[in-house]
Amino acid sequence: MANVCVITGGGSGMGLEAAKFMPKEKIIVLSGRTMSKLEKAVEELKALGFIAYAKTCDTSKRESVQELVAFAASLGEVKNVINSAGISPAMSTDLEKILRINALGTVYINQEFSKVMNPGSVIVDVSSNSAYVLPSIIINKKEYLLAETDEEKFLQKLVKKSKLAKGDYQRSGFAYSLSKNFVVWYAKKCAFEYGLKGIRVVSLSPGLIATDMGNLEAKEGGMLIPFAAEERMGKPEELGYALATVADERNGYLAGVDILCDGGSTNGMKEFKKKKK
Ligand SMILES: NC(=O)c1ccc[n+]([C@@H]2O[C@H](COP(=O)([O-])OP(=O)(O)OC[C@H]3O[C@@H](n4cnc5c(N)ncnc54)[C@H](OP(=O)(O)O)[C@@H]3O)[C@@H](O)[C@H]2O)c1
């Protein structure tokens, strides 16, 4: 049976770059909301010698995720899921939408794919280094548990917190940070739930990366650049390689952790480059 690698948000950015580092014998399924973008990305992969398919999926809708799972499973055994779908603060002022896509989308992806995955498979959830910027007093793990039991209450609580920030961009940024902090926590939770079934779950938190999304955010978040060890943005292909290696079966003991792949900017900001502007 063929091995299948599913990449949500795979029509662009680091998701698409990750596909390029996958072994060519795997069947690649790229998914996202925009078919034209996916078709273009699939053509790019085919030209490089990959077997690839496009399948639309809105990860913020469970039924849509279930359709993606059924499609991927019809092609072979789903071995790798890289969940790179997401929206950033500059893309929306709709706080609930940010939380639905980034946070609840991760719940649907992990829950639905884990039902068809077997020992030796892996889910990599893409978070963000903004998961690390929230004051610890803001983070309430009891509220995070609601994502699985009472979605509306979960959204209500996190939207309310995000509204504490002043200004539209800051509010979206707050909702984004909360959604990504949730992703780090949820990936860990799933690692321990699915671990006994032999499914590995890891999250990876990029810093500012020069994808379309990253370039958009750079206008607001560019102040991160001086805090990185090399004082630059990450390249999409660097993150693609990091994601592909974390998803590689040979990394079998990597589970239940977050990989902070941000050029050092979080630690630079917290300690080593504090004085820089
Ligand atoms: N670039 C950065 O600086 C940076 C930093 C930290 C974390 N991240 C995270 O890294 C991930 C990848 O981002 P990227 O930089 O590669 O940006 P990107 O090129 O914009 O990729 C995000 C992809 O997600 C898809 N997407 C958005 N909403 C979706 C939904 N509801 N359902 C399914 N797909 C959806 C988009 O396609 P459609 O719009 O066609 O659906 C897009 O292809 C995101 O989770 C992002 O939050 C990025």
Coordinates of N, CA, C and O and ligand atoms in Angstrom, one line a residue, residues 8-15 31-34 37 57-60 83-88 91 101-102 126-130 176 180 205-215 217 233, ligand 1:
T8 N -1.9 20.3 5.1 CA -2.9 21.3 5.1 C -2.2 22.7 4.9 O -1.0 22.8 5.4
G9 N -2.8 23.6 4.2 CA -2.1 24.9 4.0 C -1.0 24.6 3.0 O 0.0 25.3 2.9
G10 N -1.1 23.5 2.2 CA 0.0 23.0 1.4 C 0.1 23.7 0.0 O 1.0 23.5 -0.8
G11 N -0.9 24.6 -0.2 CA -0.9 25.3 -1.5 C 0.2 26.4 -1.6 O 0.4 27.0 -2.7
S12 N 0.8 26.8 -0.5 CA 1.7 27.9 -0.5 C 2.6 27.8 0.7 O 2.5 26.9 1.6
G13 N 3.6 28.7 0.8 CA 4.4 28.9 2.0 C 5.2 27.7 2.4 O 5.7 26.9 1.6
M14 N 5.3 27.6 3.7 CA 6.2 26.5 4.3 C 5.6 25.1 4.1 O 6.3 24.1 4.0
G15 N 4.3 25.0 4.0 CA 3.6 23.7 3.7 C 4.1 23.2 2.4 O 4.5 22.0 2.3
S31 N -3.7 20.4 0.6 CA -5.0 20.9 0.8 C -5.0 22.3 1.3 O -4.0 22.8 1.9
G32 N -6.1 23.0 1.1 CA -6.3 24.4 1.5 C -7.7 24.8 1.0 O -8.4 23.9 0.5
R33 N -8.1 26.1 1.1 CA -9.4 26.4 0.6 C -9.5 26.8 -0.8 O -10.6 26.8 -1.4
T34 N -8.4 27.1 -1.4 CA -8.4 27.7 -2.8 C -7.9 26.7 -3.8 O -6.7 26.5 -3.9
K37 N -5.0 27.7 -6.3 CA -3.7 27.7 -5.7 C -3.1 26.3 -5.5 O -1.9 26.0 -5.8
C57 N -10.1 21.8 1.4 CA -10.5 21.5 2.7 C -10.4 22.8 3.5 O -9.4 23.5 3.5
D58 N -11.5 23.1 4.3 CA -11.4 24.2 5.2 C -11.3 23.6 6.6 O -12.2 23.0 7.1
T59 N -10.1 23.7 7.2 CA -9.8 23.0 8.4 C -10.7 23.5 9.6 O -10.7 22.9 10.6
S60 N -11.4 24.6 9.4 CA -12.2 25.1 10.5 C -13.6 24.5 10.5 O -14.4 24.8 11.3
N83 N 0.2 19.9 9.5 CA -1.0 20.8 9.6 C -0.5 22.2 9.6 O -0.2 22.8 10.6
S84 N -0.3 22.8 8.4 CA 0.3 24.1 8.2 C -0.7 25.2 7.9 O -0.4 26.4 7.8
A85 N -2.0 24.8 7.8 CA -3.1 25.8 7.6 C -3.2 26.8 8.7 O -3.1 26.4 9.9
G86 N -3.3 28.0 8.4 CA -3.5 29.0 9.4 C -3.7 30.4 8.8 O -3.4 30.6 7.6
I87 N -4.2 31.3 9.6 CA -4.2 32.7 9.2 C -3.6 33.5 10.3 O -3.6 33.2 11.5
S88 N -3.1 34.7 9.9 CA -2.3 35.5 10.8 C -3.0 36.8 11.2 O -4.0 37.2 10.5
M91 N -4.3 39.3 8.5 CA -5.2 38.7 7.6 C -6.7 38.9 8.0 O -7.6 38.7 7.2
I101 N -9.9 28.8 12.9 CA -9.0 28.1 11.9 C -7.8 27.6 12.6 O -7.4 26.4 12.5
N102 N -7.1 28.4 13.4 CA -5.8 28.0 14.0 C -6.0 27.0 15.1 O -5.2 26.0 15.2
V126 N 1.6 23.0 13.0 CA 2.4 24.2 12.9 C 1.8 25.3 13.9 O 0.7 25.6 13.7
S127 N 2.7 25.7 14.8 CA 2.2 26.8 15.7 C 2.9 28.1 15.3 O 3.0 28.4 14.1
S128 N 3.5 28.8 16.3 CA 4.2 30.0 16.0 C 5.0 30.4 17.2 O 4.6 30.1 18.3
N129 N 6.1 31.2 17.0 CA 6.8 31.7 18.2 C 6.0 32.7 19.0 O 6.3 33.0 20.1
S130 N 4.9 33.2 18.4 CA 4.0 34.1 19.2 C 3.3 33.3 20.3 O 2.7 33.9 21.2
Y176 N -4.4 35.5 17.8 CA -3.4 34.6 17.1 C -2.5 33.9 18.1 O -2.3 32.7 18.1
K180 N -2.2 30.0 18.9 CA -1.0 29.2 18.6 C -0.4 28.6 20.0 O 0.2 27.5 20.0
S205 N 7.1 25.6 16.0 CA 6.8 27.0 16.0 C 7.8 27.8 15.2 O 8.9 28.1 15.7
P206 N 7.4 28.3 14.1 CA 8.3 29.1 13.3 C 8.4 30.5 13.8 O 7.4 31.0 14.5
G207 N 9.5 31.2 13.6 CA 9.5 32.7 13.8 C 9.0 33.4 12.6 O 8.2 32.9 11.9
L208 N 9.6 34.6 12.3 CA 9.1 35.3 11.2 C 9.8 34.8 9.9 O 11.0 34.8 9.7
I209 N 8.9 34.2 9.0 CA 9.4 33.5 7.8 C 8.9 34.2 6.6 O 7.7 34.6 6.5
A210 N 9.8 34.4 5.6 CA 9.5 35.2 4.4 C 8.5 34.5 3.4 O 8.8 34.3 2.2
T211 N 7.4 34.0 3.9 CA 6.3 33.5 3.0 C 5.4 34.8 2.7 O 5.6 35.8 3.3
D212 N 4.3 34.6 2.0 CA 3.4 35.7 1.8 C 2.9 36.2 3.1 O 2.8 37.4 3.4
M213 N 2.5 35.2 4.0 CA 2.0 35.6 5.3 C 3.1 36.4 6.1 O 2.8 37.4 6.7
G214 N 4.3 35.8 6.1 CA 5.3 36.4 6.9 C 5.7 37.8 6.4 O 5.9 38.7 7.2
N215 N 5.7 38.0 5.1 CA 6.0 39.3 4.5 C 4.9 40.3 4.9 O 5.2 41.5 5.1
E217 N 3.1 40.1 7.7 CA 3.3 40.4 9.1 C 4.5 41.2 9.4 O 4.6 41.9 10.4
M233 N 15.0 37.2 8.6 CA 13.8 36.4 8.6 C 14.2 35.0 8.2 O 15.3 34.8 7.5
Ligands
LIG1 N1 5.2 33.1 7.9 C1 5.4 33.3 9.2 O1 6.2 34.3 9.5 C2 4.8 32.4 10.2 C3 5.3 32.6 11.5 C4 4.8 31.7 12.5 C5 3.9 30.8 12.2 N2 3.4 30.7 10.9 C6 2.4 29.6 10.7 O2 2.9 28.8 9.7 C7 1.8 28.2 9.0 C8 2.0 28.4 7.5 O3 2.1 29.7 7.1 P1 2.9 30.3 5.9 O4 3.8 31.3 6.4 O5 3.4 29.2 5.1 O6 1.7 31.1 5.1 P2 0.8 30.8 3.9 O7 1.6 30.7 2.7 O8 -0.3 31.9 4.0 O9 0.2 29.4 4.3 C9 -1.0 29.2 5.0 C10 -1.9 28.3 4.2 O10 -3.0 28.0 5.0 C11 -4.1 27.9 4.1 N3 -5.3 28.2 4.9 C12 -5.7 29.3 5.6 N4 -6.9 29.1 6.2 C13 -7.2 27.8 6.0 C14 -8.3 27.0 6.4 N5 -9.3 27.5 7.1 N6 -8.4 25.7 5.9 C15 -7.4 25.2 5.2 N7 -6.3 25.9 4.8 C16 -6.3 27.2 5.2 C17 -3.9 29.0 3.1 O11 -4.6 28.7 1.8 P3 -6.1 29.1 1.5 O12 -6.2 30.6 1.9 O13 -6.2 28.9 0.1 O14 -7.0 28.3 2.3 C18 -2.4 29.0 2.9 O15 -2.0 28.2 1.8 C19 0.5 28.9 9.5 O16 -0.1 28.1 10.4 C20 1.1 30.2 10.2 O17 0.3 30.6 11.2 C21 3.9 31.5 9.9

